[in-house]
mmCIF file of C-alpha atoms in Angstrom:
data_model
loop_
_atom_site.group_PDB
_atom_site.id
_atom_site.type_symbol
_atom_site.label_atom_id
_atom_site.label_comp_id
_atom_site.label_asym_id
_atom_site.label_seq_id
_atom_site.Cartn_x
_atom_site.Cartn_y
_atom_site.Cartn_z
ATOM 1 C CA UNK X 295 0.000 0.000 0.000
ATOM 2 C CA UNK X 296 2.733 2.531 0.909
ATOM 3 C CA UNK X 297 4.851 3.285 -2.139
ATOM 4 C CA UNK X 298 6.858 6.487 -2.624
ATOM 5 C CA UNK X 299 8.239 8.370 0.371
ATOM 6 C CA UNK X 300 10.014 11.680 0.660
ATOM 7 C CA UNK X 301 11.634 12.725 3.922
ATOM 8 C CA UNK X 302 14.113 15.257 5.241
ATOM 9 C CA UNK X 303 16.609 15.321 8.116
ATOM 10 C CA UNK X 304 18.151 18.535 9.425
ATOM 11 C CA UNK X 305 21.955 18.751 9.472
ATOM 12 C CA UNK X 306 22.238 18.803 13.279
ATOM 13 C CA UNK X 307 21.037 15.160 13.326
ATOM 14 C CA UNK X 308 23.980 13.683 11.406
ATOM 15 C CA UNK X 309 27.731 13.942 10.853
ATOM 16 C CA UNK X 310 28.084 15.390 7.347
ATOM 17 C CA UNK X 311 31.542 13.935 6.634
ATOM 18 C CA UNK X 312 30.601 10.461 7.838
ATOM 19 C CA UNK X 313 27.341 10.404 5.874
ATOM 20 C CA UNK X 314 29.045 11.717 2.732
ATOM 21 C CA UNK X 315 31.540 8.830 2.896
ATOM 22 C CA UNK X 316 28.734 6.292 3.421
ATOM 23 C CA UNK X 317 26.748 7.544 0.440
ATOM 24 C CA UNK X 318 29.856 7.732 -1.727
ATOM 25 C CA UNK X 319 30.688 4.137 -0.772
ATOM 26 C CA UNK X 320 27.237 2.590 -1.237
ATOM 27 C CA UNK X 321 25.541 4.777 -3.847
ATOM 28 C CA UNK X 322 26.139 6.105 -7.324
ATOM 29 C CA UNK X 323 27.217 9.758 -7.399
ATOM 30 C CA UNK X 324 24.935 11.765 -9.701
ATOM 31 C CA UNK X 325 25.937 15.418 -9.545
ATOM 32 C CA UNK X 326 27.108 18.325 -7.448
ATOM 33 C CA UNK X 327 25.239 21.621 -7.234
ATOM 34 C CA UNK X 328 26.855 24.812 -5.950
ATOM 35 C CA UNK X 329 24.681 27.611 -4.635
ATOM 36 C CA UNK X 330 25.183 30.884 -2.722
ATOM 37 C CA UNK X 331 25.523 29.410 0.773
ATOM 38 C CA UNK X 332 27.119 26.051 0.055
ATOM 39 C CA UNK X 333 26.819 22.961 -2.095
ATOM 40 C CA UNK X 334 24.649 19.880 -2.459
ATOM 41 C CA UNK X 335 25.573 16.384 -3.644
ATOM 42 C CA UNK X 336 23.062 14.023 -5.242
ATOM 43 C CA UNK X 337 23.452 10.254 -4.863
ATOM 44 C CA UNK X 338 21.376 7.419 -6.289
ATOM 45 C CA UNK X 339 20.696 3.978 -4.812
ATOM 46 C CA UNK X 340 18.413 1.730 -6.893
ATOM 47 C CA UNK X 341 15.271 3.854 -7.330
ATOM 48 C CA UNK X 342 16.130 6.225 -4.456
ATOM 49 C CA UNK X 343 17.791 9.639 -4.609
ATOM 50 C CA UNK X 344 19.571 11.434 -1.772
ATOM 51 C CA UNK X 345 20.323 15.165 -1.724
ATOM 52 C CA UNK X 346 23.040 15.856 0.861
ATOM 53 C CA UNK X 347 24.227 19.256 2.067
ATOM 54 C CA UNK X 348 25.618 20.417 5.407
ATOM 55 C CA UNK X 349 22.158 21.773 6.235
ATOM 56 C CA UNK X 350 20.071 18.679 5.477
ATOM 57 C CA UNK X 351 19.605 15.295 3.871
ATOM 58 C CA UNK X 352 16.538 14.831 1.661
ATOM 59 C CA UNK X 353 15.621 11.359 0.410
ATOM 60 C CA UNK X 354 12.957 10.243 -2.057
ATOM 61 C CA UNK X 355 12.034 6.920 -3.619
ATOM 62 C CA UNK X 356 9.672 3.973 -3.692
ATOM 63 C CA UNK X 357 9.708 1.710 -0.633
ATOM 64 C CA UNK X 358 7.717 -0.806 -2.640
ATOM 65 C CA UNK X 359 10.305 -0.996 -5.453
ATOM 66 C CA UNK X 360 13.167 -0.981 -2.937
ATOM 67 C CA UNK X 361 11.764 -4.141 -1.354
ATOM 68 C CA UNK X 362 10.235 -6.016 -4.315
ATOM 69 C CA UNK X 363 12.092 -4.540 -7.289
ATOM 70 C CA UNK X 364 8.796 -3.297 -8.772
ATOM 71 C CA UNK X 365 5.463 -2.022 -7.455
ATOM 72 C CA UNK X 366 3.234 -4.607 -9.127
ATOM 73 C CA UNK X 367 3.105 -7.112 -6.259
ATOM 74 C CA UNK X 368 1.127 -6.495 -3.039
ATOM 75 C CA UNK X 369 3.144 -4.703 -0.323
ATOM 76 C CA UNK X 370 1.980 -5.211 3.261
ATOM 77 C CA UNK X 371 2.736 -3.615 6.630
ATOM 78 C CA UNK X 372 5.443 -6.112 7.635
ATOM 79 C CA UNK X 373 7.267 -5.536 4.348
ATOM 80 C CA UNK X 374 7.004 -1.754 4.755
ATOM 81 C CA UNK X 375 8.882 -2.047 8.069
ATOM 82 C CA UNK X 376 11.568 -4.234 6.481
ATOM 83 C CA UNK X 377 11.990 -1.747 3.632
ATOM 84 C CA UNK X 378 12.500 1.122 6.123
ATOM 85 C CA UNK X 379 14.992 -1.076 7.998
ATOM 86 C CA UNK X 380 16.988 -1.374 4.768
ATOM 87 C CA UNK X 381 17.254 2.442 4.623
ATOM 88 C CA UNK X 382 18.618 2.420 8.181
ATOM 89 C CA UNK X 383 21.200 -0.154 7.084
ATOM 90 C CA UNK X 384 22.123 1.832 3.971
ATOM 91 C CA UNK X 385 22.604 5.163 5.736
ATOM 92 C CA UNK X 386 23.951 3.591 8.939
ATOM 93 C CA UNK X 387 22.603 6.218 11.334
ATOM 94 C CA UNK X 388 19.493 6.930 13.383
ATOM 95 C CA UNK X 389 16.562 8.202 11.310
ATOM 96 C CA UNK X 390 14.385 9.087 14.316
ATOM 97 C CA UNK X 391 14.448 12.795 13.426
ATOM 98 C CA UNK X 392 13.474 12.264 9.771
ATOM 99 C CA UNK X 393 10.356 14.258 8.825
ATOM 100 C CA UNK X 394 7.984 12.992 6.147
ATOM 101 C CA UNK X 395 7.338 15.400 3.268
ATOM 102 C CA UNK X 396 5.252 13.019 1.133
ATOM 103 C CA UNK X 397 3.669 9.576 1.480
ATOM 104 C CA UNK X 398 2.077 7.816 -1.507
ATOM 105 C CA UNK X 399 -0.367 4.963 -0.951
ATOM 106 C CA UNK X 400 -1.564 2.824 -3.844
ATOM 107 C CA UNK X 401 -3.037 -0.493 -4.933
ATOM 108 C CA UNK X 402 -3.228 -2.232 -8.298
ATOM 109 C CA UNK X 403 -6.758 -3.437 -9.032
ATOM 110 C CA UNK X 404 -7.326 -6.230 -11.553
ATOM 111 C CA UNK X 405 -10.496 -5.258 -13.430
ATOM 112 C CA UNK X 406 -12.765 -7.150 -15.820
ATOM 113 C CA UNK X 407 -13.072 -4.367 -18.422
ATOM 114 C CA UNK X 408 -10.594 -1.986 -20.052
ATOM 115 C CA UNK X 409 -9.231 0.531 -17.564
ATOM 116 C CA UNK X 410 -10.315 3.657 -19.439
ATOM 117 C CA UNK X 411 -13.991 2.648 -19.096
ATOM 118 C CA UNK X 412 -13.791 3.141 -15.325
ATOM 119 C CA UNK X 413 -12.440 6.669 -15.793
ATOM 120 C CA UNK X 414 -15.838 7.659 -17.233
ATOM 121 C CA UNK X 415 -17.343 6.994 -13.787
ATOM 122 C CA UNK X 416 -15.139 9.483 -11.951
ATOM 123 C CA UNK X 417 -15.935 13.155 -11.410
ATOM 124 C CA UNK X 418 -13.883 15.754 -9.582
ATOM 125 C CA UNK X 419 -14.493 16.006 -5.800
ATOM 126 C CA UNK X 420 -15.247 19.415 -4.274
ATOM 127 C CA UNK X 421 -12.030 21.260 -3.428
ATOM 128 C CA UNK X 422 -9.965 19.565 -6.153
ATOM 129 C CA UNK X 423 -8.873 20.427 -9.684
ATOM 130 C CA UNK X 424 -9.097 17.732 -12.392
ATOM 131 C CA UNK X 425 -6.397 16.837 -14.921
ATOM 132 C CA UNK X 426 -6.210 14.047 -17.470
ATOM 133 C CA UNK X 427 -3.502 12.668 -19.744
ATOM 134 C CA UNK X 428 -4.958 11.144 -22.917
ATOM 135 C CA UNK X 429 -6.981 8.080 -21.984
ATOM 136 C CA UNK X 430 -4.423 6.773 -19.509
ATOM 137 C CA UNK X 431 -4.325 8.900 -16.360
ATOM 138 C CA UNK X 432 -6.763 10.951 -14.257
ATOM 139 C CA UNK X 433 -5.493 13.384 -11.602
ATOM 140 C CA UNK X 434 -7.457 15.239 -8.938
ATOM 141 C CA UNK X 435 -5.277 17.819 -7.166
ATOM 142 C CA UNK X 436 -6.507 19.383 -3.938
ATOM 143 C CA UNK X 437 -6.651 23.160 -4.121
ATOM 144 C CA UNK X 438 -4.509 23.581 -0.977
ATOM 145 C CA UNK X 439 -1.909 21.117 -2.398
ATOM 146 C CA UNK X 440 -2.323 18.868 0.656
ATOM 147 C CA UNK X 441 -3.225 15.795 -1.393
ATOM 148 C CA UNK X 442 -3.466 14.353 -4.921
ATOM 149 C CA UNK X 443 -5.501 11.460 -6.282
ATOM 150 C CA UNK X 444 -4.363 9.509 -9.318
ATOM 151 C CA UNK X 445 -6.108 6.793 -11.351
ATOM 152 C CA UNK X 446 -4.171 5.242 -14.222
ATOM 153 C CA UNK X 447 -3.562 2.208 -16.410
ATOM 154 C CA UNK X 448 -0.680 0.455 -14.673
ATOM 155 C CA UNK X 449 0.147 -1.887 -17.567
ATOM 156 C CA UNK X 450 0.527 1.033 -19.993
ATOM 157 C CA UNK X 451 2.666 2.913 -17.461
ATOM 158 C CA UNK X 452 4.991 -0.073 -16.952
ATOM 159 C CA UNK X 453 5.381 -0.725 -20.683
ATOM 160 C CA UNK X 454 6.147 2.941 -21.310
ATOM 161 C CA UNK X 455 8.682 3.407 -18.500
ATOM 162 C CA UNK X 456 10.256 -0.026 -18.068
ATOM 163 C CA UNK X 457 10.424 -2.082 -21.252
ATOM 164 C CA UNK X 458 12.540 -4.764 -19.522
ATOM 165 C CA UNK X 459 9.894 -5.548 -16.899
ATOM 166 C CA UNK X 460 7.573 -8.343 -18.002
ATOM 167 C CA UNK X 461 3.929 -7.620 -17.219
ATOM 168 C CA UNK X 462 0.796 -9.536 -18.153
ATOM 169 C CA UNK X 463 -1.625 -7.977 -20.610
ATOM 170 C CA UNK X 464 -4.407 -7.446 -18.107
ATOM 171 C CA UNK X 465 -6.744 -4.648 -17.062
ATOM 172 C CA UNK X 466 -4.754 -3.230 -14.158
ATOM 173 C CA UNK X 467 -6.160 -0.025 -12.688
ATOM 174 C CA UNK X 468 -3.929 1.704 -10.146
ATOM 175 C CA UNK X 469 -5.548 4.006 -7.591
ATOM 176 C CA UNK X 470 -3.065 6.168 -5.680
ATOM 177 C CA UNK X 471 -3.117 9.096 -3.270
ATOM 178 C CA UNK X 472 -0.170 11.404 -2.651
ATOM 179 C CA UNK X 473 -0.259 12.859 0.858
ATOM 180 C CA UNK X 474 1.716 16.018 1.585
ATOM 181 C CA UNK X 475 0.653 18.500 4.275
ATOM 182 C CA UNK X 476 -2.285 16.176 5.036
ATOM 183 C CA UNK X 477 0.076 13.646 6.692
ATOM 184 C CA UNK X 478 0.026 15.352 10.092
ATOM 185 C CA UNK X 479 -3.788 15.598 10.023
ATOM 186 C CA UNK X 480 -4.037 11.834 9.555
ATOM 187 C CA UNK X 481 -1.399 10.377 11.899
ATOM 188 C CA UNK X 482 -0.776 13.326 14.244
ATOM 189 C CA UNK X 483 2.871 13.911 13.286
ATOM 190 C CA UNK X 484 5.250 13.746 10.312
ATOM 191 C CA UNK X 485 7.899 11.364 11.656
ATOM 192 C CA UNK X 486 9.275 8.617 9.433
ATOM 193 C CA UNK X 487 9.383 6.247 12.416
ATOM 194 C CA UNK X 488 5.593 6.605 12.757
ATOM 195 C CA UNK X 489 5.307 4.205 9.814
ATOM 196 C CA UNK X 490 6.437 1.472 12.237
ATOM 197 C CA UNK X 491 3.305 2.123 14.332
ATOM 198 C CA UNK X 492 0.566 -0.299 13.240
ATOM 199 C CA UNK X 493 -2.234 2.057 14.332
ATOM 200 C CA UNK X 494 -0.819 4.989 12.371
ATOM 201 C CA UNK X 495 -0.250 2.745 9.370
ATOM 202 C CA UNK X 496 -3.911 1.713 9.575
ATOM 203 C CA UNK X 497 -4.925 5.396 9.632
ATOM 204 C CA UNK X 498 -3.029 5.980 6.389
ATOM 205 C CA UNK X 499 -4.665 2.970 4.718
ATOM 206 C CA UNK X 500 -8.076 4.183 5.917
ATOM 207 C CA UNK X 501 -7.340 7.645 4.500
ATOM 208 C CA UNK X 502 -6.610 5.970 1.135
ATOM 209 C CA UNK X 503 -10.009 4.250 1.230
ATOM 210 C CA UNK X 504 -11.978 7.242 2.543
ATOM 211 C CA UNK X 505 -10.486 9.504 -0.129
ATOM 212 C CA UNK X 506 -11.774 7.167 -2.830
ATOM 213 C CA UNK X 507 -15.208 7.227 -1.200
ATOM 214 C CA UNK X 508 -15.262 11.027 -1.547
ATOM 215 C CA UNK X 509 -14.918 10.857 -5.344
ATOM 216 C CA UNK X 510 -18.384 11.219 -6.940
ATOM 217 C CA UNK X 511 -19.179 8.438 -9.423
ATOM 218 C CA UNK X 512 -21.554 8.749 -12.358
ATOM 219 C CA UNK X 513 -24.034 6.133 -13.465
ATOM 220 C CA UNK X 514 -24.705 7.964 -16.722
ATOM 221 C CA UNK X 515 -22.509 9.947 -19.064
ATOM 222 C CA UNK X 516 -22.189 13.681 -18.374
ATOM 223 C CA UNK X 517 -23.997 16.081 -20.679
ATOM 224 C CA UNK X 518 -21.950 17.231 -23.624
ATOM 225 C CA UNK X 519 -21.441 20.947 -24.190
ATOM 226 C CA UNK X 520 -23.614 22.758 -26.687
ATOM 227 C CA UNK X 521 -22.011 22.320 -30.125
ATOM 228 C CA UNK X 522 -21.898 25.396 -32.356
ATOM 229 C CA UNK X 523 -20.151 24.009 -35.424
ATOM 230 C CA UNK X 524 -23.355 23.827 -37.495
ATOM 231 C CA UNK X 525 -27.107 24.230 -37.199
ATOM 232 C CA UNK X 526 -27.595 20.451 -37.195
ATOM 233 C CA UNK X 527 -24.910 19.848 -34.529
ATOM 234 C CA UNK X 528 -26.348 22.701 -32.444
ATOM 235 C CA UNK X 529 -29.852 21.197 -32.608
ATOM 236 C CA UNK X 530 -28.623 17.683 -31.821
ATOM 237 C CA UNK X 531 -26.607 18.839 -28.805
ATOM 238 C CA UNK X 532 -29.688 20.574 -27.372
ATOM 239 C CA UNK X 533 -31.793 17.468 -27.987
ATOM 240 C CA UNK X 534 -29.199 15.334 -26.159
ATOM 241 C CA UNK X 535 -29.302 17.642 -23.156
ATOM 242 C CA UNK X 536 -33.080 17.509 -23.090
ATOM 243 C CA UNK X 537 -33.149 13.701 -23.358
ATOM 244 C CA UNK X 538 -30.558 13.345 -20.596
ATOM 245 C CA UNK X 539 -32.532 15.633 -18.284
ATOM 246 C CA UNK X 540 -35.637 13.467 -18.833
ATOM 247 C CA UNK X 541 -33.851 10.242 -17.896
ATOM 248 C CA UNK X 542 -32.090 9.101 -21.042
ATOM 249 C CA UNK X 543 -32.798 7.386 -24.336
ATOM 250 C CA UNK X 544 -34.545 4.351 -22.831
ATOM 251 C CA UNK X 545 -37.103 6.540 -21.077
ATOM 252 C CA UNK X 546 -37.943 8.436 -24.282
ATOM 253 C CA UNK X 547 -38.052 5.233 -26.364
ATOM 254 C CA UNK X 548 -40.583 3.818 -23.909
ATOM 255 C CA UNK X 549 -42.658 6.986 -24.255
ATOM 256 C CA UNK X 550 -42.560 6.733 -28.067
ATOM 257 C CA UNK X 551 -43.626 3.075 -27.977
ATOM 258 C CA UNK X 552 -46.674 3.912 -25.843
ATOM 259 C CA UNK X 553 -47.738 6.920 -27.940
ATOM 260 C CA UNK X 554 -50.642 6.845 -30.396
ATOM 261 C CA UNK X 555 -48.696 8.234 -33.372
ATOM 262 C CA UNK X 556 -48.446 6.192 -36.573
ATOM 263 C CA UNK X 557 -45.959 3.381 -37.159
ATOM 264 C CA UNK X 558 -43.944 5.434 -39.660
ATOM 265 C CA UNK X 559 -43.473 8.268 -37.168
ATOM 266 C CA UNK X 560 -42.604 5.827 -34.369
ATOM 267 C CA UNK X 561 -39.983 4.135 -36.554
ATOM 268 C CA UNK X 562 -38.472 7.491 -37.535
ATOM 269 C CA UNK X 563 -38.292 8.661 -33.904
ATOM 270 C CA UNK X 564 -36.735 5.384 -32.715
ATOM 271 C CA UNK X 565 -34.065 5.530 -35.420
ATOM 272 C CA UNK X 566 -33.240 9.136 -34.510
ATOM 273 C CA UNK X 567 -32.969 8.354 -30.797
ATOM 274 C CA UNK X 568 -30.721 5.343 -31.385
ATOM 275 C CA UNK X 569 -28.249 7.609 -33.189
ATOM 276 C CA UNK X 570 -27.828 9.739 -30.056
ATOM 277 C CA UNK X 571 -25.444 7.324 -28.350
ATOM 278 C CA UNK X 572 -23.881 9.935 -26.096
ATOM 279 C CA UNK X 573 -26.954 9.863 -23.862
ATOM 280 C CA UNK X 574 -26.741 6.127 -23.152
ATOM 281 C CA UNK X 575 -26.321 5.153 -19.519
ATOM 282 C CA UNK X 576 -23.012 3.852 -18.233
ATOM 283 C CA UNK X 577 -22.979 0.254 -17.111
ATOM 284 C CA UNK X 578 -23.765 0.292 -13.359
ATOM 285 C CA UNK X 579 -21.761 -2.893 -12.832
ATOM 286 C CA UNK X 580 -18.552 -0.950 -13.572
ATOM 287 C CA UNK X 581 -19.090 1.252 -10.520
ATOM 288 C CA UNK X 582 -20.069 -1.745 -8.387
ATOM 289 C CA UNK X 583 -16.944 -3.627 -9.447
ATOM 290 C CA UNK X 584 -14.623 -0.657 -8.811
ATOM 291 C CA UNK X 585 -16.178 -0.014 -5.381
ATOM 292 C CA UNK X 586 -15.766 -3.688 -4.496
ATOM 293 C CA UNK X 587 -12.144 -3.905 -5.661
ATOM 294 C CA UNK X 588 -11.116 -0.775 -3.714
ATOM 295 C CA UNK X 589 -12.849 -2.055 -0.564
ATOM 296 C CA UNK X 590 -11.215 -5.466 -0.996
ATOM 297 C CA UNK X 591 -7.756 -3.865 -1.282
ATOM 298 C CA UNK X 592 -8.483 -1.735 1.791
ATOM 299 C CA UNK X 593 -9.311 -4.787 3.925
ATOM 300 C CA UNK X 594 -6.300 -6.690 2.577
ATOM 301 C CA UNK X 595 -3.849 -3.925 3.472
ATOM 302 C CA UNK X 596 -5.255 -3.431 6.968
ATOM 303 C CA UNK X 597 -3.754 -6.814 7.773
ATOM 304 C CA UNK X 598 -0.345 -6.595 9.442
ATOM 305 C CA UNK X 599 1.280 -9.556 7.660
#
């Protein structure tokens, strides 16, 4: 469930020379940056990066990938603790003063239908701004920058970013939240060592689930905007809005069938309505399946082993 972390340690908590030697010994040196009041060195270890200066150490990377090598497999509480232990071993000093800057929680959901079909269900929660990338990723960013929600096609993401990693061709929807200033509101502090606390871990997992529950889901397609490209398109777009407001195509078709107009008129009206596909209802089972899969993942990750 926990994936990417970002944390920071102030310089008074470590010996700069000792830590520099440790990182130089165990990590790959990336670059050196000189600025007005000093310099910073960037080191890389697997998928983690460390920015070291005399004032602070900042670290960022995926705990999930650090432990498993990828973030496709499930990642439980016991494994999270072991992954943090490996950071202690790597840096070889006490991380008790490390402050969390970001915690990402995510789960990969195996779905029955193509991933992009579930995106049609999602609408932007109040207090967030929506973003989308093609037909692959949906973002909802909280206006105060405290949190982000992301829904995306995990298989497409893996194939695009890691061609050497073998992944099954399956419908894998990844739901992820990125916690920033919201961390302290959820667990009461921002300490890295709080991730060892089973109760605080459970609060993070619950926040992941509750955040999903706050996303409004549609059971029918949203109304399209009025189209002004031609008189015909303009008329059709208004008709679609009217039909949607009355309950959709099926409702109007039922009304036509029960009317006393002639067969020729009925046939003409039915043909016209069937062409207005944008007003069809979404399949309700998609929402039911997504709700079930998120709840199932929530219960699975509440377990401590």
